[in-house]
Amino acid sequence: MAKPKKKASLCVEQYSMLRGLGDTKLLWRCLRAARARRDRCACRGRARRVAAVREERMSCSICSCQYYEKTNALNNVQALDGDENFSVEEEEEDVLSCVGDEEVHCVRSKFAALSLPFTAMLYGHFAESKEAKINFSLNGISTEGLRAVEIYSRTKSNLDDALILIEYGLEETSYLLVASCLQVLLSELPRSLRSPGVMKILCSSEGRDRLSQAGHASFLLYYFLSQVAMEESMVSNITVMLLERLKECSTERWQKALSLHQLGRVMLERKIYGGTEHYFEAAPEYGHVYSIAGIARAKYEQGQQYSAYKMIDSLISENTMVGWMYQERSLYGVGREKLLDVISATGLDPMLSFPCKYRALIKVEEKQIKAAVLGLTALSYVLDSSLHLKIMEV
């Protein structure tokens, strides 16, 4: 029986395969299943990691406080305390953080909101969740630094703060501090990707290595980032860099196939045909047969229509017949051959939209408007109601 972590990976793989269908409910089901299995895996190992998490939690606190000390944050704290326009939180200060004989009054909910480790400490199953006084004397934290963090907890974190903190967290390889900062960077997507500082951390090879040392350079992270970037712009340098990092993080066959295919798509959009064929030719070695269609499209865009047709024709003859293969060949055929491929594609896979649209276009040219609209309407009910807009365009 597959382990929960492996099952989660299978769910993400399923998501990547079904994404082309555009079925939102189905995709959400895949993602929820992946998350449920990851959570189950995390729960099973939680008992063994309690001591490590507790130590790292304190490390996160120390790093945060040392950052404020090193950047002279105490001056900012004093300025805020003296600012008449700075309003103290209405929520009651219900936690005392102690360093020696000195005390810092804190708002439990605000401190917990700084990161998941603080949430676990103050609202989880740790002893601190039931204590009104928490002693940090043995953790090397100064009162000034702790007071700075308390002020920080009552003000909204921003991108600049996160970038400075993550640099310190990466230097100290503090897993939880880096995780907290990544949450801020990800919450600001896609805007944060335009920041040079964020690009340096997330997009560069050096940044990926540093994240890896802190335990955060995962395939899932870069899969998510690359999808966001591709939705913003298929041809941007940011998209290319994130996909290259995705390829570097790929370990399983399907991950390597996916990253190579996505790079091929981007190269095709950028009209860099040498790169397009390089990546599309590499992807089938890991089982991504559809990438051959990408090579054919690159040849077609370079004026090699017959070569594209023959490539897909060979693909059909060498593999089990699948609807998308006939759909791809129909793109390069003419006349009756094109129509026959469209009909064959629909017979093998009624969910394909291009054959239905093409037949509708033929009917429109034959002045059979009603038949064309009825055909597209039937398809829209099967696939997605948003196709009604496409019907209006036709």
Short mmCIF file of C-alpha atoms in Angstrom, two decimals:
data_model
loop_
_atom_site.label_atom_id
_atom_site.label_comp_id
_atom_site.label_asym_id
_atom_site.label_seq_id
_atom_site.Cartn_x
_atom_site.Cartn_y
_atom_site.Cartn_z
CA MET A 1 0.00 0.00 0.00
CA ALA A 2 1.32 3.43 -0.96
CA LYS A 3 2.43 5.74 1.86
CA PRO A 4 0.47 8.97 2.48
CA LYS A 5 3.34 11.10 1.06
CA LYS A 6 3.40 8.99 -2.10
CA LYS A 7 -0.39 9.19 -2.39
CA ALA A 8 -0.20 12.98 -2.12
CA SER A 9 2.32 13.03 -4.97
CA LEU A 10 -0.01 10.86 -7.05
CA CYS A 11 -2.86 13.32 -6.46
CA VAL A 12 -0.70 16.22 -7.65
CA GLU A 13 0.32 14.18 -10.69
CA GLN A 14 -3.37 13.53 -11.37
CA TYR A 15 -4.02 17.27 -11.10
CA SER A 16 -1.31 18.03 -13.65
CA MET A 17 -2.76 15.50 -16.08
CA LEU A 18 -6.37 16.69 -15.74
CA ARG A 19 -5.60 20.42 -15.79
CA GLY A 20 -6.09 20.60 -19.53
CA LEU A 21 -9.75 19.62 -19.18
CA GLY A 22 -10.54 22.87 -17.38
CA ASP A 23 -12.91 21.13 -14.94
CA THR A 24 -12.54 23.28 -11.83
CA LYS A 25 -14.42 20.93 -9.51
CA LEU A 26 -12.33 17.96 -10.57
CA LEU A 27 -9.10 19.89 -10.08
CA TRP A 28 -10.13 21.09 -6.64
CA ARG A 29 -10.93 17.49 -5.71
CA CYS A 30 -7.39 16.45 -6.68
CA LEU A 31 -5.83 19.27 -4.66
CA ARG A 32 -8.00 18.58 -1.60
CA ALA A 33 -7.08 14.90 -1.75
CA ALA A 34 -3.38 15.79 -1.98
CA ARG A 35 -3.64 18.11 0.99
CA ALA A 36 -5.54 15.57 3.07
CA ARG A 37 -2.87 12.95 2.48
CA ARG A 38 -0.05 15.38 3.22
CA ASP A 39 -1.77 16.34 6.48
CA ARG A 40 -2.19 12.68 7.39
CA CYS A 41 1.50 12.10 6.72
CA ALA A 42 2.38 15.12 8.85
CA CYS A 43 0.18 13.90 11.73
CA ARG A 44 1.88 10.50 11.79
CA GLY A 45 5.30 12.05 12.14
CA ARG A 46 4.30 14.84 14.51
CA ALA A 47 5.04 12.94 17.70
CA ARG A 48 8.60 12.29 16.57
CA ARG A 49 9.16 15.91 15.61
CA VAL A 50 7.76 17.70 18.67
CA ALA A 51 11.18 18.25 20.21
CA ALA A 52 12.65 19.46 16.91
CA VAL A 53 9.73 21.80 16.26
CA ARG A 54 9.98 23.21 19.76
CA GLU A 55 13.68 23.92 19.29
CA GLU A 56 13.12 25.44 15.83
CA ARG A 57 10.26 27.50 17.19
CA MET A 58 12.61 29.09 19.68
CA SER A 59 15.19 29.55 16.93
CA CYS A 60 12.58 31.42 14.91
CA SER A 61 11.94 33.71 17.86
CA ILE A 62 15.65 34.31 18.38
CA CYS A 63 16.22 35.07 14.69
CA SER A 64 13.35 37.54 14.61
CA CYS A 65 14.58 39.30 17.68
CA GLN A 66 18.21 39.38 16.61
CA TYR A 67 17.13 40.83 13.27
CA TYR A 68 15.45 43.74 14.97
CA GLU A 69 18.44 44.31 17.20
CA LYS A 70 20.88 44.21 14.27
CA THR A 71 18.79 46.66 12.24
CA ASN A 72 18.41 49.05 15.18
CA ALA A 73 14.70 48.31 15.39
CA LEU A 74 14.59 49.64 18.90
CA ASN A 75 14.63 53.15 17.49
CA ASN A 76 11.54 52.32 15.48
CA VAL A 77 9.86 50.89 18.57
CA GLN A 78 10.53 54.05 20.56
CA ALA A 79 9.27 56.16 17.67
CA LEU A 80 6.06 54.16 17.48
CA ASP A 81 5.55 54.31 21.21
CA GLY A 82 5.88 58.09 21.05
CA ASP A 83 3.67 58.49 18.03
CA GLU A 84 0.31 59.91 19.02
CA ASN A 85 -1.24 58.54 15.82
CA PHE A 86 -0.18 54.97 16.60
CA SER A 87 -3.16 53.22 18.12
CA VAL A 88 -2.64 50.39 20.57
CA GLU A 89 -4.62 47.26 19.79
CA GLU A 90 -8.02 47.19 21.39
CA GLU A 91 -7.51 43.50 22.15
CA GLU A 92 -6.36 42.91 25.70
CA GLU A 93 -2.68 42.11 26.26
CA ASP A 94 -2.99 38.65 27.77
CA VAL A 95 0.54 37.20 27.64
CA LEU A 96 3.70 38.19 29.49
CA SER A 97 6.97 37.38 27.71
CA CYS A 98 9.80 37.50 30.20
CA VAL A 99 13.54 37.93 29.85
CA GLY A 100 15.11 37.86 33.31
CA ASP A 101 13.20 40.24 35.57
CA GLU A 102 11.87 42.32 32.69
CA GLU A 103 8.47 41.70 31.16
CA VAL A 104 6.92 42.48 27.77
CA HIS A 105 3.14 42.58 27.48
CA CYS A 106 1.89 40.84 24.34
CA VAL A 107 -1.39 40.11 22.58
CA ARG A 108 -1.61 36.34 22.26
CA SER A 109 -3.54 36.34 18.97
CA LYS A 110 -1.18 38.86 17.34
CA PHE A 111 1.91 36.94 18.39
CA ALA A 112 0.36 33.70 17.14
CA ALA A 113 -0.39 35.30 13.77
CA LEU A 114 3.32 35.87 13.14
CA SER A 115 3.85 32.26 12.09
CA LEU A 116 2.49 28.73 12.36
CA PRO A 117 5.06 27.79 15.04
CA PHE A 118 3.85 30.63 17.26
CA THR A 119 0.28 29.48 16.60
CA ALA A 120 1.20 25.98 17.74
CA MET A 121 2.97 27.33 20.80
CA LEU A 122 0.21 29.67 21.93
CA TYR A 123 -2.90 27.79 20.82
CA GLY A 124 -1.73 24.19 20.35
CA HIS A 125 -0.93 21.36 22.73
CA PHE A 126 2.22 22.88 24.20
CA ALA A 127 2.39 24.01 27.82
CA GLU A 128 2.70 27.67 26.74
CA SER A 129 -0.84 27.61 25.35
CA LYS A 130 -2.16 27.52 28.93
CA GLU A 131 0.37 29.84 30.51
CA ALA A 132 -0.02 33.57 30.93
CA LYS A 133 3.71 34.05 31.43
CA ILE A 134 6.36 32.67 29.04
CA ASN A 135 10.03 32.81 29.99
CA PHE A 136 12.61 33.38 27.22
CA SER A 137 15.57 33.95 29.55
CA LEU A 138 17.41 30.79 28.52
CA ASN A 139 17.13 31.46 24.78
CA GLY A 140 19.55 34.36 24.41
CA ILE A 141 16.87 36.94 23.56
CA SER A 142 17.15 40.53 24.76
CA THR A 143 14.24 42.49 26.16
CA GLU A 144 14.71 45.14 23.46
CA GLY A 145 14.48 42.58 20.69
CA LEU A 146 11.42 40.93 22.21
CA ARG A 147 9.73 44.31 22.57
CA ALA A 148 10.50 45.05 18.91
CA VAL A 149 8.84 41.81 17.83
CA GLU A 150 5.81 42.67 19.98
CA ILE A 151 5.45 45.97 18.13
CA TYR A 152 5.95 44.16 14.85
CA SER A 153 3.15 41.75 15.77
CA ARG A 154 0.76 44.69 16.08
CA THR A 155 1.67 46.21 12.72
CA LYS A 156 1.03 44.68 9.34
CA SER A 157 3.94 42.78 7.79
CA ASN A 158 4.95 43.90 4.32
CA LEU A 159 7.09 42.64 1.49
CA ASP A 160 10.18 44.64 2.45
CA ASP A 161 10.11 43.29 6.02
CA ALA A 162 9.73 39.74 4.72
CA LEU A 163 12.68 40.13 2.33
CA ILE A 164 14.99 41.35 5.10
CA LEU A 165 13.83 38.65 7.52
CA ILE A 166 14.11 35.84 4.97
CA GLU A 167 17.70 36.84 4.25
CA TYR A 168 18.49 36.49 7.92
CA GLY A 169 16.55 33.21 8.10
CA LEU A 170 18.45 31.81 5.12
CA GLU A 171 21.78 32.77 6.68
CA GLU A 172 20.81 30.94 9.87
CA THR A 173 19.05 28.10 7.94
CA SER A 174 16.01 28.72 10.13
CA TYR A 175 13.26 26.55 8.61
CA LEU A 176 10.33 28.19 10.37
CA LEU A 177 11.46 31.79 9.96
CA VAL A 178 11.95 31.22 6.22
CA ALA A 179 8.54 29.54 6.07
CA SER A 180 6.88 32.54 7.72
CA CYS A 181 8.50 34.93 5.26
CA LEU A 182 7.57 32.75 2.30
CA GLN A 183 3.94 32.99 3.40
CA VAL A 184 4.16 36.77 3.05
CA LEU A 185 5.83 36.54 -0.38
CA LEU A 186 3.26 34.05 -1.64
CA SER A 187 0.33 36.05 -0.29
CA GLU A 188 1.44 38.98 -2.48
CA LEU A 189 1.53 36.96 -5.72
CA PRO A 190 1.68 37.78 -8.58
CA ARG A 191 2.81 41.30 -7.63
CA SER A 192 5.68 40.06 -5.49
CA LEU A 193 7.31 38.30 -8.46
CA ARG A 194 8.06 41.71 -9.97
CA SER A 195 10.23 42.63 -7.00
CA PRO A 196 13.99 42.25 -7.71
CA GLY A 197 14.49 40.97 -4.17
CA VAL A 198 11.85 38.27 -4.54
CA MET A 199 13.20 37.31 -7.96
CA LYS A 200 16.66 36.87 -6.47
CA ILE A 201 15.33 34.47 -3.84
CA LEU A 202 12.72 32.55 -5.81
CA CYS A 203 13.88 32.70 -9.43
CA SER A 204 17.66 32.42 -9.35
CA SER A 205 19.60 29.17 -9.13
CA GLU A 206 21.52 30.55 -6.15
CA GLY A 207 18.24 31.39 -4.41
CA ARG A 208 16.94 27.87 -4.96
CA ASP A 209 20.12 26.44 -3.43
CA ARG A 210 19.72 28.63 -0.36
CA LEU A 211 16.06 27.67 -0.01
CA SER A 212 17.07 24.03 -0.35
CA GLN A 213 19.52 24.37 2.54
CA ALA A 214 16.68 25.74 4.65
CA GLY A 215 14.40 22.89 3.55
CA HIS A 216 12.04 24.87 1.29
CA ALA A 217 13.09 24.25 -2.33
CA SER A 218 10.39 21.74 -3.30
CA PHE A 219 8.83 20.71 -6.59
CA LEU A 220 5.41 21.77 -5.30
CA LEU A 221 6.62 25.29 -4.47
CA TYR A 222 8.03 25.86 -7.94
CA TYR A 223 5.09 24.15 -9.62
CA PHE A 224 2.79 26.66 -7.95
CA LEU A 225 5.06 29.64 -8.70
CA SER A 226 5.53 28.65 -12.34
CA GLN A 227 1.77 28.30 -12.84
CA VAL A 228 1.22 31.79 -11.44
CA ALA A 229 3.95 33.17 -13.69
CA MET A 230 2.58 31.41 -16.79
CA GLU A 231 -0.88 32.82 -16.17
CA GLU A 232 0.65 36.28 -15.96
CA SER A 233 2.88 35.93 -19.03
CA MET A 234 3.95 32.89 -21.00
CA VAL A 235 6.95 34.71 -22.47
CA SER A 236 8.48 36.53 -19.51
CA ASN A 237 11.98 35.83 -18.21
CA ILE A 238 10.47 35.21 -14.76
CA THR A 239 8.41 32.34 -16.19
CA VAL A 240 11.47 30.79 -17.83
CA MET A 241 13.57 31.04 -14.67
CA LEU A 242 10.88 29.51 -12.46
CA LEU A 243 10.39 26.62 -14.89
CA GLU A 244 14.15 26.03 -14.89
CA ARG A 245 14.05 25.86 -11.09
CA LEU A 246 11.06 23.50 -11.39
CA LYS A 247 13.16 21.22 -13.61
CA GLU A 248 15.99 21.29 -11.06
CA CYS A 249 13.60 20.23 -8.30
CA SER A 250 12.09 17.39 -10.34
CA THR A 251 12.92 13.93 -9.01
CA GLU A 252 10.15 11.63 -10.28
CA ARG A 253 9.62 10.78 -13.95
CA TRP A 254 6.30 12.60 -14.23
CA GLN A 255 7.82 15.72 -12.63
CA LYS A 256 10.68 15.78 -15.13
CA ALA A 257 8.26 15.19 -18.02
CA LEU A 258 6.00 18.02 -16.85
CA SER A 259 8.79 20.56 -16.34
CA LEU A 260 10.33 19.80 -19.75
CA HIS A 261 6.94 20.04 -21.48
CA GLN A 262 6.17 23.38 -19.81
CA LEU A 263 9.54 24.76 -20.87
CA GLY A 264 8.77 23.61 -24.42
CA ARG A 265 5.45 25.45 -24.33
CA VAL A 266 7.13 28.66 -23.19
CA MET A 267 9.85 28.39 -25.83
CA LEU A 268 7.15 27.88 -28.47
CA GLU A 269 5.34 31.03 -27.31
CA ARG A 270 8.63 32.92 -27.44
CA LYS A 271 9.21 31.53 -30.95
CA ILE A 272 12.57 30.10 -29.92
CA TYR A 273 12.14 26.99 -32.03
CA GLY A 274 15.52 25.44 -31.25
CA GLY A 275 14.71 25.49 -27.53
CA THR A 276 11.16 24.33 -28.25
CA GLU A 277 12.28 21.17 -30.02
CA HIS A 278 15.01 20.53 -27.42
CA TYR A 279 12.55 20.41 -24.52
CA PHE A 280 9.72 18.73 -26.39
CA GLU A 281 12.09 16.00 -27.61
CA ALA A 282 13.36 15.39 -24.06
CA ALA A 283 9.90 15.13 -22.43
CA PRO A 284 8.77 11.90 -24.21
CA GLU A 285 11.82 10.12 -22.75
CA TYR A 286 10.01 10.41 -19.41
CA GLY A 287 6.64 9.33 -20.82
CA HIS A 288 5.13 12.66 -21.99
CA VAL A 289 3.92 11.53 -25.42
CA TYR A 290 1.87 14.70 -25.98
CA SER A 291 5.11 16.68 -26.25
CA ILE A 292 5.51 15.23 -29.75
CA ALA A 293 2.54 17.39 -30.72
CA GLY A 294 4.59 20.37 -29.55
CA ILE A 295 7.40 19.47 -31.94
CA ALA A 296 4.86 19.24 -34.76
CA ARG A 297 3.47 22.68 -33.94
CA ALA A 298 6.96 24.16 -33.92
CA LYS A 299 7.56 22.71 -37.40
CA TYR A 300 4.20 24.03 -38.60
CA GLU A 301 4.98 27.56 -37.39
CA GLN A 302 8.25 27.38 -39.32
CA GLY A 303 6.33 26.59 -42.51
CA GLN A 304 6.89 22.82 -42.43
CA GLN A 305 3.23 21.77 -42.58
CA TYR A 306 3.87 18.43 -44.30
CA SER A 307 6.56 17.46 -41.76
CA ALA A 308 4.16 18.27 -38.93
CA TYR A 309 1.44 16.15 -40.55
CA LYS A 310 3.77 13.18 -41.06
CA MET A 311 5.04 13.39 -37.48
CA ILE A 312 1.54 13.08 -36.02
CA ASP A 313 0.67 10.44 -38.61
CA SER A 314 3.60 8.33 -37.38
CA LEU A 315 2.52 8.92 -33.79
CA ILE A 316 -0.95 7.52 -34.56
CA SER A 317 0.42 4.45 -36.33
CA GLU A 318 2.88 3.63 -33.52
CA ASN A 319 0.54 4.09 -30.54
CA THR A 320 -2.93 3.24 -29.35
CA MET A 321 -5.40 5.57 -31.03
CA VAL A 322 -6.39 8.51 -28.85
CA GLY A 323 -8.72 11.39 -29.71
CA TRP A 324 -6.18 14.19 -29.26
CA MET A 325 -3.87 12.58 -31.82
CA TYR A 326 -6.49 12.88 -34.56
CA GLN A 327 -7.28 16.40 -33.38
CA GLU A 328 -3.62 17.35 -33.72
CA ARG A 329 -3.35 15.80 -37.21
CA SER A 330 -6.48 17.67 -38.30
CA LEU A 331 -4.62 20.95 -37.67
CA TYR A 332 -2.24 20.14 -40.53
CA GLY A 333 -4.63 18.36 -42.91
CA VAL A 334 -6.79 19.91 -45.62
CA GLY A 335 -10.17 19.26 -47.17
CA ARG A 336 -11.77 15.87 -46.58
CA GLU A 337 -8.75 14.51 -44.66
CA LYS A 338 -9.14 17.27 -42.12
CA LEU A 339 -12.87 16.60 -41.68
CA LEU A 340 -12.30 12.83 -41.29
CA ASP A 341 -9.71 13.45 -38.57
CA VAL A 342 -12.12 15.76 -36.78
CA ILE A 343 -14.84 13.10 -36.88
CA SER A 344 -12.41 10.42 -35.65
CA ALA A 345 -11.26 12.66 -32.79
CA THR A 346 -14.83 13.19 -31.61
CA GLY A 347 -15.58 9.46 -31.87
CA LEU A 348 -12.64 8.63 -29.63
CA ASP A 349 -13.07 11.55 -27.24
CA PRO A 350 -16.41 13.46 -27.31
CA MET A 351 -15.02 15.93 -24.74
CA LEU A 352 -12.60 17.55 -27.20
CA SER A 353 -13.79 21.06 -28.03
CA PHE A 354 -11.89 21.83 -31.26
CA PRO A 355 -13.66 19.21 -33.43
CA CYS A 356 -17.05 20.50 -32.30
CA LYS A 357 -16.06 24.10 -33.05
CA TYR A 358 -14.70 23.13 -36.45
CA ARG A 359 -17.88 21.29 -37.41
CA ALA A 360 -19.89 24.29 -36.24
CA LEU A 361 -17.78 26.54 -38.45
CA ILE A 362 -18.45 24.27 -41.44
CA LYS A 363 -22.18 24.45 -40.75
CA VAL A 364 -22.01 28.24 -40.52
CA GLU A 365 -20.29 28.36 -43.91
CA GLU A 366 -23.12 26.16 -45.22
CA LYS A 367 -25.66 28.63 -43.74
CA GLN A 368 -26.83 26.07 -41.16
CA ILE A 369 -26.65 28.54 -38.27
CA LYS A 370 -29.16 26.77 -36.01
CA ALA A 371 -27.37 23.42 -36.28
CA ALA A 372 -24.03 25.08 -35.50
CA VAL A 373 -25.37 26.79 -32.36
CA LEU A 374 -27.09 23.61 -31.15
CA GLY A 375 -23.86 21.64 -31.49
CA LEU A 376 -21.84 24.15 -29.48
CA THR A 377 -24.58 24.50 -26.86
CA ALA A 378 -24.59 20.74 -26.28
CA LEU A 379 -20.82 20.82 -25.78
CA SER A 380 -21.01 23.74 -23.34
CA TYR A 381 -23.35 21.81 -21.06
CA VAL A 382 -20.93 18.90 -20.99
CA LEU A 383 -17.73 20.89 -20.41
CA ASP A 384 -18.16 24.37 -19.04
CA SER A 385 -20.84 27.04 -19.03
CA SER A 386 -18.18 29.59 -20.00
CA LEU A 387 -18.30 28.13 -23.49
CA HIS A 388 -21.55 30.01 -23.99
CA LEU A 389 -19.36 33.11 -24.50
CA LYS A 390 -17.40 31.27 -27.17
CA ILE A 391 -20.67 30.36 -28.88
CA MET A 392 -21.51 34.06 -29.09
CA GLU A 393 -18.08 34.73 -30.63
CA VAL A 394 -18.72 32.10 -33.31
#
